[in-house]
Amino acid sequence: MKINKTILIGIIFILLAGVIFLTDSLNPIIRPITYLFLMGSSKGKDIIFFGLLGLFLILSQLSRKEIDETKYLIISIIIGTVSLIFGILLEVAFRLQMGIGLNTVFCSMTNGMSSTSILHTHLLKAILGHVLTQIMGPFIQSGINTGVGLYSYVPSLAFLVILLLPVLFIAIVLALQNRPWPTTFVSAFFSSCLLIGIIDGGMFATPSYIGLFGLFLVYRNGYYLNYIVGKILKDEKLLNENESNPPAYRKFKKARYYFNRFLVWFVVIAVIALRFTIAFAGAEPDYYTVDIVNPSDDIDLGNMSIEVIDYSKNTDLNKTTYHFDPSYNEMELINDLKVPLNNSCEYYTVSWNIYSYLE
């Protein structure tokens, strides 16, 4: 594998990930950009994104042997889709196992606050976070949430799901081989988003949308992307390289051609509609129900107590239930609760209220 421009750029991205890990100096520059496609970017996501992007670029130059990269791109899309579906099913299994509602955010207070929900799952992240903590725990900064607080609650089925990730990684690397450089770069970008979405967020997370549908667009329109870039740059080498791999659907019959062209947009609309349907159907607009499990005797909600409508205790389950004012923003409520409940309970759950984001 010779060192070329693609490999050098990959090395730069990996070094950038290292700089982000070691210092916060680049956060004001990097965070506003990655926030757009990583759904609320964080330091941990930024590190993983640039690390993966650099690694994929380097590994894309691994082989010059004849490989059917289109076949492996399709396999990557299929495995990515299956992983996202299994991630949601895992979240459902977890809630049935714990006896908590499907329409709640679960917040573990063990080893720091870690949350998960069907709309934004972190169960797979907890497994990888546990592995990273075992390997390099002392070096992980406090600003990086590894999700290890959820690890003890993760169903055993999750360890089977996690096995799909290395298979997906290998398929992506094979799909990146022997591509013209424009589609190599965009495929590496979308693949990095997809892996982050599977680990941190799940099916309804922005990186998952971008990653999965981006790879499909590369499969469908990659030829034209290379062609346009080649024409603009007047790069004859790129144009000739591109012509050696024309789009497969040129040979399709008319019905299959249109199915291939427009399917992705129907899927995008359907998944986004499903996300909002679930969010609104599971919303509890009258008040927030907050269940605090195994609370200590000295919980002090401080200024939050003025937002409490009522509360009750269940001594059999060792659980205290609070009803909070629905005007409270959902995300603010979840974050505000973690301060008084730190080291004061095992976990708490908060019901959804998507209407709070509309006010």
mmCIF file of C-alpha atoms in Angstrom:
data_model
loop_
_atom_site.group_PDB
_atom_site.id
_atom_site.type_symbol
_atom_site.label_atom_id
_atom_site.label_comp_id
_atom_site.label_asym_id
_atom_site.label_seq_id
_atom_site.Cartn_x
_atom_site.Cartn_y
_atom_site.Cartn_z
ATOM 1 C CA MET A 1 0.000 0.000 0.000
ATOM 2 C CA LYS A 2 1.739 3.163 -1.233
ATOM 3 C CA ILE A 3 1.330 6.472 0.551
ATOM 4 C CA ASN A 4 -0.879 8.719 -1.588
ATOM 5 C CA LYS A 5 -3.016 11.840 -1.050
ATOM 6 C CA THR A 6 -6.002 9.842 0.214
ATOM 7 C CA ILE A 7 -3.875 8.102 2.847
ATOM 8 C CA LEU A 8 -2.254 11.404 3.876
ATOM 9 C CA ILE A 9 -5.680 13.021 4.346
ATOM 10 C CA GLY A 10 -6.775 9.973 6.349
ATOM 11 C CA ILE A 11 -3.743 10.355 8.619
ATOM 12 C CA ILE A 12 -4.585 14.056 9.101
ATOM 13 C CA PHE A 13 -8.142 13.164 10.185
ATOM 14 C CA ILE A 14 -6.825 10.599 12.690
ATOM 15 C CA LEU A 15 -4.398 13.175 14.084
ATOM 16 C CA LEU A 16 -7.299 15.626 14.314
ATOM 17 C CA ALA A 17 -9.242 13.038 16.352
ATOM 18 C CA GLY A 18 -6.222 12.771 18.652
ATOM 19 C CA VAL A 19 -6.055 16.541 19.113
ATOM 20 C CA ILE A 20 -9.785 16.672 19.953
ATOM 21 C CA PHE A 21 -9.225 13.877 22.498
ATOM 22 C CA LEU A 22 -6.345 15.681 24.193
ATOM 23 C CA THR A 23 -7.647 19.252 24.170
ATOM 24 C CA ASP A 24 -10.831 21.315 23.919
ATOM 25 C CA SER A 25 -9.207 24.102 21.915
ATOM 26 C CA LEU A 26 -10.814 23.043 18.609
ATOM 27 C CA ASN A 27 -14.329 22.598 20.017
ATOM 28 C CA PRO A 28 -15.577 26.104 19.028
ATOM 29 C CA ILE A 29 -14.558 25.375 15.423
ATOM 30 C CA ILE A 30 -15.399 21.666 15.086
ATOM 31 C CA ARG A 31 -18.600 21.407 17.147
ATOM 32 C CA PRO A 32 -20.848 23.775 15.110
ATOM 33 C CA ILE A 33 -19.988 21.764 11.976
ATOM 34 C CA THR A 34 -20.345 18.215 13.325
ATOM 35 C CA TYR A 35 -23.497 19.229 15.224
ATOM 36 C CA LEU A 36 -25.321 19.439 11.894
ATOM 37 C CA PHE A 37 -24.924 15.759 10.979
ATOM 38 C CA LEU A 38 -24.134 14.011 14.284
ATOM 39 C CA MET A 39 -27.363 15.048 16.048
ATOM 40 C CA GLY A 40 -26.108 17.093 18.963
ATOM 41 C CA SER A 41 -22.398 16.554 18.512
ATOM 42 C CA SER A 42 -20.278 15.817 21.579
ATOM 43 C CA LYS A 43 -16.576 15.395 22.178
ATOM 44 C CA GLY A 44 -16.863 11.599 22.081
ATOM 45 C CA LYS A 45 -18.773 11.633 18.778
ATOM 46 C CA ASP A 46 -16.285 14.056 17.223
ATOM 47 C CA ILE A 47 -13.358 11.829 18.173
ATOM 48 C CA ILE A 48 -15.013 8.691 16.799
ATOM 49 C CA PHE A 49 -16.164 10.450 13.622
ATOM 50 C CA PHE A 50 -12.765 11.838 12.592
ATOM 51 C CA GLY A 51 -11.014 8.646 13.703
ATOM 52 C CA LEU A 52 -13.340 6.472 11.596
ATOM 53 C CA LEU A 53 -13.226 8.847 8.637
ATOM 54 C CA GLY A 54 -9.433 8.791 8.624
ATOM 55 C CA LEU A 55 -9.281 5.028 9.085
ATOM 56 C CA PHE A 56 -11.725 4.368 6.242
ATOM 57 C CA LEU A 57 -9.747 6.637 3.897
ATOM 58 C CA ILE A 58 -6.529 4.804 4.701
ATOM 59 C CA LEU A 59 -8.082 1.347 4.375
ATOM 60 C CA SER A 60 -9.738 2.325 1.087
ATOM 61 C CA GLN A 61 -6.270 2.141 -0.459
ATOM 62 C CA LEU A 62 -5.602 -1.313 0.954
ATOM 63 C CA SER A 63 -5.988 -3.326 -2.226
ATOM 64 C CA ARG A 64 -5.843 -2.827 -5.980
ATOM 65 C CA LYS A 65 -7.108 -6.317 -6.732
ATOM 66 C CA GLU A 66 -10.386 -6.699 -8.555
ATOM 67 C CA ILE A 67 -13.200 -6.448 -6.014
ATOM 68 C CA ASP A 68 -16.912 -6.039 -6.672
ATOM 69 C CA GLU A 69 -17.214 -2.901 -4.525
ATOM 70 C CA THR A 70 -20.843 -2.366 -5.555
ATOM 71 C CA LYS A 71 -21.804 -5.765 -4.127
ATOM 72 C CA TYR A 72 -20.128 -4.957 -0.831
ATOM 73 C CA LEU A 73 -21.773 -1.525 -0.760
ATOM 74 C CA ILE A 74 -25.179 -3.219 -0.992
ATOM 75 C CA ILE A 75 -24.136 -5.675 1.739
ATOM 76 C CA SER A 76 -23.078 -2.721 3.910
ATOM 77 C CA ILE A 77 -26.466 -1.067 3.441
ATOM 78 C CA ILE A 78 -28.283 -4.306 4.329
ATOM 79 C CA ILE A 79 -26.170 -5.017 7.439
ATOM 80 C CA GLY A 80 -26.508 -1.389 8.534
ATOM 81 C CA THR A 81 -30.296 -1.563 8.189
ATOM 82 C CA VAL A 82 -30.483 -4.864 10.109
ATOM 83 C CA SER A 83 -28.276 -3.443 12.876
ATOM 84 C CA LEU A 84 -30.540 -0.402 13.291
ATOM 85 C CA ILE A 85 -33.688 -2.572 13.410
ATOM 86 C CA PHE A 86 -32.099 -4.920 15.965
ATOM 87 C CA GLY A 87 -31.078 -1.884 18.010
ATOM 88 C CA ILE A 88 -34.717 -0.806 18.357
ATOM 89 C CA LEU A 89 -35.861 -4.360 19.159
ATOM 90 C CA LEU A 90 -33.126 -4.511 21.794
ATOM 91 C CA GLU A 91 -34.454 -1.322 23.376
ATOM 92 C CA VAL A 92 -37.958 -2.845 23.494
ATOM 93 C CA ALA A 93 -36.592 -6.066 25.057
ATOM 94 C CA PHE A 94 -34.704 -4.000 27.630
ATOM 95 C CA ARG A 95 -37.877 -2.177 28.681
ATOM 96 C CA LEU A 96 -39.899 -5.370 28.948
ATOM 97 C CA GLN A 97 -37.084 -6.844 31.044
ATOM 98 C CA MET A 98 -37.031 -3.796 33.345
ATOM 99 C CA GLY A 99 -40.812 -3.421 33.497
ATOM 100 C CA ILE A 100 -40.746 0.220 32.387
ATOM 101 C CA GLY A 101 -42.802 2.015 29.752
ATOM 102 C CA LEU A 102 -41.847 2.109 26.099
ATOM 103 C CA ASN A 103 -42.522 5.849 26.045
ATOM 104 C CA THR A 104 -39.980 6.846 28.691
ATOM 105 C CA VAL A 105 -36.376 7.957 28.894
ATOM 106 C CA PHE A 106 -34.407 5.637 31.193
ATOM 107 C CA CYS A 107 -31.630 7.375 33.145
ATOM 108 C CA SER A 108 -29.147 5.242 35.072
ATOM 109 C CA MET A 109 -27.338 6.967 37.942
ATOM 110 C CA THR A 110 -24.711 4.217 38.340
ATOM 111 C CA ASN A 111 -21.181 5.292 37.336
ATOM 112 C CA GLY A 112 -22.481 8.652 36.203
ATOM 113 C CA MET A 113 -25.705 9.554 34.440
ATOM 114 C CA SER A 114 -26.447 7.580 31.236
ATOM 115 C CA SER A 115 -29.748 7.700 29.371
ATOM 116 C CA THR A 116 -31.493 5.667 26.690
ATOM 117 C CA SER A 117 -34.848 5.598 24.913
ATOM 118 C CA ILE A 118 -36.441 4.063 21.835
ATOM 119 C CA LEU A 119 -36.069 7.387 20.025
ATOM 120 C CA HIS A 120 -32.386 7.671 20.974
ATOM 121 C CA THR A 121 -30.877 4.417 22.193
ATOM 122 C CA HIS A 122 -27.484 4.059 23.914
ATOM 123 C CA LEU A 123 -27.519 0.352 24.792
ATOM 124 C CA LEU A 124 -24.899 -0.678 22.221
ATOM 125 C CA LYS A 125 -22.839 2.345 23.192
ATOM 126 C CA ALA A 126 -22.812 1.041 26.775
ATOM 127 C CA ILE A 127 -21.136 -2.216 25.680
ATOM 128 C CA LEU A 128 -18.424 -0.469 23.680
ATOM 129 C CA GLY A 129 -18.033 2.110 26.443
ATOM 130 C CA HIS A 130 -17.497 -0.668 28.966
ATOM 131 C CA VAL A 131 -14.777 -2.222 26.773
ATOM 132 C CA LEU A 132 -13.046 1.147 26.291
ATOM 133 C CA THR A 133 -13.225 1.872 30.015
ATOM 134 C CA GLN A 134 -11.558 -1.446 30.783
ATOM 135 C CA ILE A 135 -8.783 -0.739 28.279
ATOM 136 C CA MET A 136 -8.082 2.969 28.786
ATOM 137 C CA GLY A 137 -10.300 4.080 31.673
ATOM 138 C CA PRO A 138 -7.800 6.464 33.352
ATOM 139 C CA PHE A 139 -7.264 8.346 30.075
ATOM 140 C CA ILE A 140 -10.949 8.968 29.293
ATOM 141 C CA GLN A 141 -11.843 12.535 30.203
ATOM 142 C CA SER A 142 -14.896 13.339 32.299
ATOM 143 C CA GLY A 143 -16.473 15.243 29.395
ATOM 144 C CA ILE A 144 -16.781 12.013 27.367
ATOM 145 C CA ASN A 145 -19.895 10.002 28.226
ATOM 146 C CA THR A 146 -19.154 6.319 27.555
ATOM 147 C CA GLY A 147 -22.620 5.149 28.642
ATOM 148 C CA VAL A 148 -21.146 2.579 31.065
ATOM 149 C CA GLY A 149 -23.901 3.302 33.569
ATOM 150 C CA LEU A 150 -26.268 1.315 31.342
ATOM 151 C CA TYR A 151 -23.978 -1.691 30.981
ATOM 152 C CA SER A 152 -25.371 -3.701 33.902
ATOM 153 C CA TYR A 153 -28.909 -3.369 32.489
ATOM 154 C CA VAL A 154 -28.161 -4.374 28.875
ATOM 155 C CA PRO A 155 -29.953 -7.609 27.824
ATOM 156 C CA SER A 156 -27.683 -10.490 26.837
ATOM 157 C CA LEU A 157 -29.130 -10.305 23.298
ATOM 158 C CA ALA A 158 -27.136 -7.105 22.803
ATOM 159 C CA PHE A 159 -23.876 -9.013 22.638
ATOM 160 C CA LEU A 160 -25.157 -10.848 19.546
ATOM 161 C CA VAL A 161 -26.145 -7.539 17.938
ATOM 162 C CA ILE A 162 -22.713 -6.068 18.634
ATOM 163 C CA LEU A 163 -21.150 -8.856 16.547
ATOM 164 C CA LEU A 164 -22.709 -7.279 13.448
ATOM 165 C CA LEU A 165 -20.486 -4.207 13.812
ATOM 166 C CA PRO A 166 -17.148 -5.805 12.839
ATOM 167 C CA VAL A 167 -18.905 -7.550 9.923
ATOM 168 C CA LEU A 168 -20.301 -4.181 8.815
ATOM 169 C CA PHE A 169 -16.872 -2.574 9.198
ATOM 170 C CA ILE A 170 -15.243 -5.189 6.950
ATOM 171 C CA ALA A 171 -18.017 -4.868 4.350
ATOM 172 C CA ILE A 172 -17.559 -1.090 4.279
ATOM 173 C CA VAL A 173 -13.786 -1.404 3.816
ATOM 174 C CA LEU A 174 -14.346 -3.759 0.860
ATOM 175 C CA ALA A 175 -16.976 -1.393 -0.564
ATOM 176 C CA LEU A 176 -14.417 1.446 -0.526
ATOM 177 C CA GLN A 177 -11.818 -0.371 -2.623
ATOM 178 C CA ASN A 178 -10.954 0.770 -6.159
ATOM 179 C CA ARG A 179 -13.362 3.697 -6.199
ATOM 180 C CA PRO A 180 -12.648 7.078 -7.791
ATOM 181 C CA TRP A 181 -11.616 9.525 -5.096
ATOM 182 C CA PRO A 182 -14.891 11.579 -4.930
ATOM 183 C CA THR A 183 -17.026 8.542 -4.070
ATOM 184 C CA THR A 184 -14.269 7.217 -1.797
ATOM 185 C CA PHE A 185 -14.473 10.373 0.323
ATOM 186 C CA VAL A 186 -18.274 10.626 0.459
ATOM 187 C CA SER A 187 -18.633 6.875 1.131
ATOM 188 C CA ALA A 188 -16.128 7.129 4.009
ATOM 189 C CA PHE A 189 -18.091 10.103 5.387
ATOM 190 C CA PHE A 190 -21.473 8.346 5.207
ATOM 191 C CA SER A 191 -20.031 5.101 6.596
ATOM 192 C CA SER A 192 -18.614 6.953 9.609
ATOM 193 C CA CYS A 193 -22.022 8.546 10.237
ATOM 194 C CA LEU A 194 -23.769 5.178 9.945
ATOM 195 C CA LEU A 195 -21.523 3.454 12.507
ATOM 196 C CA ILE A 196 -21.921 6.364 14.928
ATOM 197 C CA GLY A 197 -25.708 6.286 14.443
ATOM 198 C CA ILE A 198 -25.887 2.544 15.192
ATOM 199 C CA ILE A 199 -23.819 2.946 18.358
ATOM 200 C CA ASP A 200 -25.195 6.269 19.573
ATOM 201 C CA GLY A 201 -28.831 6.995 18.725
ATOM 202 C CA GLY A 202 -30.192 4.086 16.726
ATOM 203 C CA MET A 203 -32.682 4.001 13.870
ATOM 204 C CA PHE A 204 -34.224 7.418 14.541
ATOM 205 C CA ALA A 205 -30.950 9.323 14.987
ATOM 206 C CA THR A 206 -29.741 11.850 12.399
ATOM 207 C CA PRO A 207 -26.356 10.112 11.760
ATOM 208 C CA SER A 208 -28.226 6.893 10.940
ATOM 209 C CA TYR A 209 -30.419 8.665 8.364
ATOM 210 C CA ILE A 210 -27.471 10.408 6.786
ATOM 211 C CA GLY A 211 -25.242 7.332 6.795
ATOM 212 C CA LEU A 212 -27.706 4.784 5.459
ATOM 213 C CA PHE A 213 -29.377 6.928 2.843
ATOM 214 C CA GLY A 214 -26.076 8.538 1.882
ATOM 215 C CA LEU A 215 -24.597 5.121 1.062
ATOM 216 C CA PHE A 216 -27.685 4.314 -0.984
ATOM 217 C CA LEU A 217 -27.230 7.549 -2.946
ATOM 218 C CA VAL A 218 -23.596 6.623 -3.577
ATOM 219 C CA TYR A 219 -24.797 3.263 -4.914
ATOM 220 C CA ARG A 220 -27.390 4.967 -7.091
ATOM 221 C CA ASN A 221 -25.665 8.216 -8.133
ATOM 222 C CA GLY A 222 -21.975 7.650 -7.444
ATOM 223 C CA TYR A 223 -21.175 7.454 -11.138
ATOM 224 C CA TYR A 224 -22.690 10.901 -11.756
ATOM 225 C CA LEU A 225 -20.911 12.429 -8.766
ATOM 226 C CA ASN A 226 -17.564 11.262 -10.153
ATOM 227 C CA TYR A 227 -18.554 12.459 -13.630
ATOM 228 C CA ILE A 228 -19.535 15.971 -12.463
ATOM 229 C CA VAL A 229 -16.387 16.385 -10.354
ATOM 230 C CA GLY A 230 -14.242 15.092 -13.219
ATOM 231 C CA LYS A 231 -15.826 17.542 -15.679
ATOM 232 C CA ILE A 232 -15.457 20.517 -13.325
ATOM 233 C CA LEU A 233 -11.804 19.705 -12.576
ATOM 234 C CA LYS A 234 -11.145 18.560 -16.158
ATOM 235 C CA ASP A 235 -9.637 15.412 -14.692
ATOM 236 C CA GLU A 236 -9.407 12.936 -17.581
ATOM 237 C CA LYS A 237 -7.943 10.233 -15.357
ATOM 238 C CA LEU A 238 -10.968 10.443 -13.046
ATOM 239 C CA LEU A 239 -13.399 10.373 -15.990
ATOM 240 C CA ASN A 240 -11.736 7.331 -17.527
ATOM 241 C CA GLU A 241 -11.654 5.539 -14.173
ATOM 242 C CA ASN A 242 -15.330 6.340 -13.702
ATOM 243 C CA GLU A 243 -16.340 4.968 -17.118
ATOM 244 C CA SER A 244 -14.931 1.563 -16.199
ATOM 245 C CA ASN A 245 -17.706 1.169 -13.603
ATOM 246 C CA PRO A 246 -21.043 2.477 -15.029
ATOM 247 C CA PRO A 247 -24.198 2.332 -12.886
ATOM 248 C CA ALA A 248 -25.848 -1.099 -12.862
ATOM 249 C CA TYR A 249 -29.372 0.232 -13.260
ATOM 250 C CA ARG A 250 -28.649 1.439 -16.792
ATOM 251 C CA LYS A 251 -29.524 -2.135 -17.757
ATOM 252 C CA PHE A 252 -32.709 -2.241 -15.658
ATOM 253 C CA LYS A 253 -36.171 -2.343 -17.147
ATOM 254 C CA LYS A 254 -38.187 0.868 -16.807
ATOM 255 C CA ALA A 255 -40.260 -0.228 -13.787
ATOM 256 C CA ARG A 256 -37.203 -1.387 -11.843
ATOM 257 C CA TYR A 257 -35.315 1.751 -12.864
ATOM 258 C CA TYR A 258 -37.942 4.039 -11.311
ATOM 259 C CA PHE A 259 -38.229 1.780 -8.260
ATOM 260 C CA ASN A 260 -34.482 2.065 -7.758
ATOM 261 C CA ARG A 261 -34.503 5.829 -8.314
ATOM 262 C CA PHE A 262 -37.347 6.777 -5.992
ATOM 263 C CA LEU A 263 -37.410 4.049 -3.335
ATOM 264 C CA VAL A 264 -34.928 5.849 -1.101
ATOM 265 C CA TRP A 265 -37.111 8.964 -0.851
ATOM 266 C CA PHE A 266 -40.175 6.956 0.159
ATOM 267 C CA VAL A 267 -38.090 5.179 2.803
ATOM 268 C CA VAL A 268 -36.697 8.478 4.136
ATOM 269 C CA ILE A 269 -40.172 9.997 4.431
ATOM 270 C CA ALA A 270 -41.578 6.812 6.005
ATOM 271 C CA VAL A 271 -38.849 6.567 8.677
ATOM 272 C CA ILE A 272 -39.090 10.262 9.611
ATOM 273 C CA ALA A 273 -42.887 9.982 9.745
ATOM 274 C CA LEU A 274 -42.573 6.871 11.937
ATOM 275 C CA ARG A 275 -40.254 8.699 14.336
ATOM 276 C CA PHE A 276 -42.672 11.585 14.829
ATOM 277 C CA THR A 277 -45.667 9.244 14.983
ATOM 278 C CA ILE A 278 -44.031 7.309 17.830
ATOM 279 C CA ALA A 279 -42.993 10.524 19.580
ATOM 280 C CA PHE A 280 -46.467 12.073 19.447
ATOM 281 C CA ALA A 281 -48.343 8.818 20.132
ATOM 282 C CA GLY A 282 -46.234 8.159 23.235
ATOM 283 C CA ALA A 283 -46.314 11.727 24.520
ATOM 284 C CA GLU A 284 -47.784 12.521 27.956
ATOM 285 C CA PRO A 285 -48.781 16.190 27.564
ATOM 286 C CA ASP A 286 -50.765 16.606 30.818
ATOM 287 C CA TYR A 287 -47.717 16.198 33.071
ATOM 288 C CA TYR A 288 -44.366 14.434 33.274
ATOM 289 C CA THR A 289 -44.290 11.155 35.163
ATOM 290 C CA VAL A 290 -40.910 10.715 36.851
ATOM 291 C CA ASP A 291 -40.279 7.387 38.600
ATOM 292 C CA ILE A 292 -37.277 7.327 40.933
ATOM 293 C CA VAL A 293 -36.188 3.795 41.845
ATOM 294 C CA ASN A 294 -34.404 2.936 45.096
ATOM 295 C CA PRO A 295 -34.224 6.551 46.225
ATOM 296 C CA SER A 296 -32.303 7.625 49.306
ATOM 297 C CA ASP A 297 -34.164 9.221 52.210
ATOM 298 C CA ASP A 298 -32.645 12.662 51.756
ATOM 299 C CA ILE A 299 -33.571 13.573 48.156
ATOM 300 C CA ASP A 300 -33.773 17.341 47.833
ATOM 301 C CA LEU A 301 -35.083 18.610 44.510
ATOM 302 C CA GLY A 302 -34.241 22.191 45.476
ATOM 303 C CA ASN A 303 -35.760 24.770 43.114
ATOM 304 C CA MET A 304 -37.279 21.978 41.027
ATOM 305 C CA SER A 305 -39.796 21.288 43.778
ATOM 306 C CA ILE A 306 -41.892 24.272 42.659
ATOM 307 C CA GLU A 307 -42.541 22.409 39.397
ATOM 308 C CA VAL A 308 -43.809 19.262 41.171
ATOM 309 C CA ILE A 309 -47.584 18.815 40.936
ATOM 310 C CA ASP A 310 -47.754 15.812 43.274
ATOM 311 C CA TYR A 311 -45.860 12.679 44.238
ATOM 312 C CA SER A 312 -46.479 9.252 45.720
ATOM 313 C CA LYS A 313 -44.394 6.418 47.163
ATOM 314 C CA ASN A 314 -44.586 2.702 46.467
ATOM 315 C CA THR A 315 -42.803 0.936 49.311
ATOM 316 C CA ASP A 316 -43.236 -2.501 47.716
ATOM 317 C CA LEU A 317 -41.207 -1.463 44.678
ATOM 318 C CA ASN A 318 -39.133 1.110 46.584
ATOM 319 C CA LYS A 319 -40.129 3.713 44.025
ATOM 320 C CA THR A 320 -41.202 7.335 44.307
ATOM 321 C CA THR A 321 -43.326 8.845 41.529
ATOM 322 C CA TYR A 322 -43.387 12.582 40.838
ATOM 323 C CA HIS A 323 -45.648 14.474 38.463
ATOM 324 C CA PHE A 324 -43.970 17.547 37.013
ATOM 325 C CA ASP A 325 -45.441 20.619 35.346
ATOM 326 C CA PRO A 326 -45.768 19.924 31.571
ATOM 327 C CA SER A 327 -44.396 23.391 30.727
ATOM 328 C CA TYR A 328 -40.946 22.105 31.714
ATOM 329 C CA ASN A 329 -38.812 21.375 28.643
ATOM 330 C CA GLU A 330 -38.236 17.614 28.445
ATOM 331 C CA MET A 331 -34.483 17.745 27.904
ATOM 332 C CA GLU A 332 -34.012 20.374 30.611
ATOM 333 C CA LEU A 333 -36.009 18.261 33.052
ATOM 334 C CA ILE A 334 -33.887 15.161 32.377
ATOM 335 C CA ASN A 335 -30.661 17.120 32.801
ATOM 336 C CA ASP A 336 -31.859 19.072 35.840
ATOM 337 C CA LEU A 337 -32.853 15.878 37.651
ATOM 338 C CA LYS A 338 -29.389 14.353 37.385
ATOM 339 C CA VAL A 339 -27.930 16.936 39.800
ATOM 340 C CA PRO A 340 -30.127 16.295 42.873
ATOM 341 C CA LEU A 341 -30.395 12.561 42.075
ATOM 342 C CA ASN A 342 -26.653 12.006 41.748
ATOM 343 C CA ASN A 343 -25.744 9.212 44.218
ATOM 344 C CA SER A 344 -29.332 9.408 45.508
ATOM 345 C CA CYS A 345 -31.063 6.668 43.492
ATOM 346 C CA GLU A 346 -30.392 3.684 41.241
ATOM 347 C CA TYR A 347 -32.174 5.084 38.186
ATOM 348 C CA TYR A 348 -35.107 7.228 37.158
ATOM 349 C CA THR A 349 -37.440 7.343 34.151
ATOM 350 C CA VAL A 350 -39.099 10.356 32.545
ATOM 351 C CA SER A 351 -42.154 10.185 30.295
ATOM 352 C CA TRP A 352 -42.024 11.774 26.841
ATOM 353 C CA ASN A 353 -43.485 15.151 26.022
ATOM 354 C CA ILE A 354 -42.577 16.170 22.489
ATOM 355 C CA TYR A 355 -44.980 19.095 22.806
ATOM 356 C CA SER A 356 -42.504 20.756 25.168
ATOM 357 C CA TYR A 357 -40.152 21.300 22.215
ATOM 358 C CA LEU A 358 -42.866 23.128 20.271
ATOM 359 C CA GLU A 359 -43.498 25.861 22.828
#
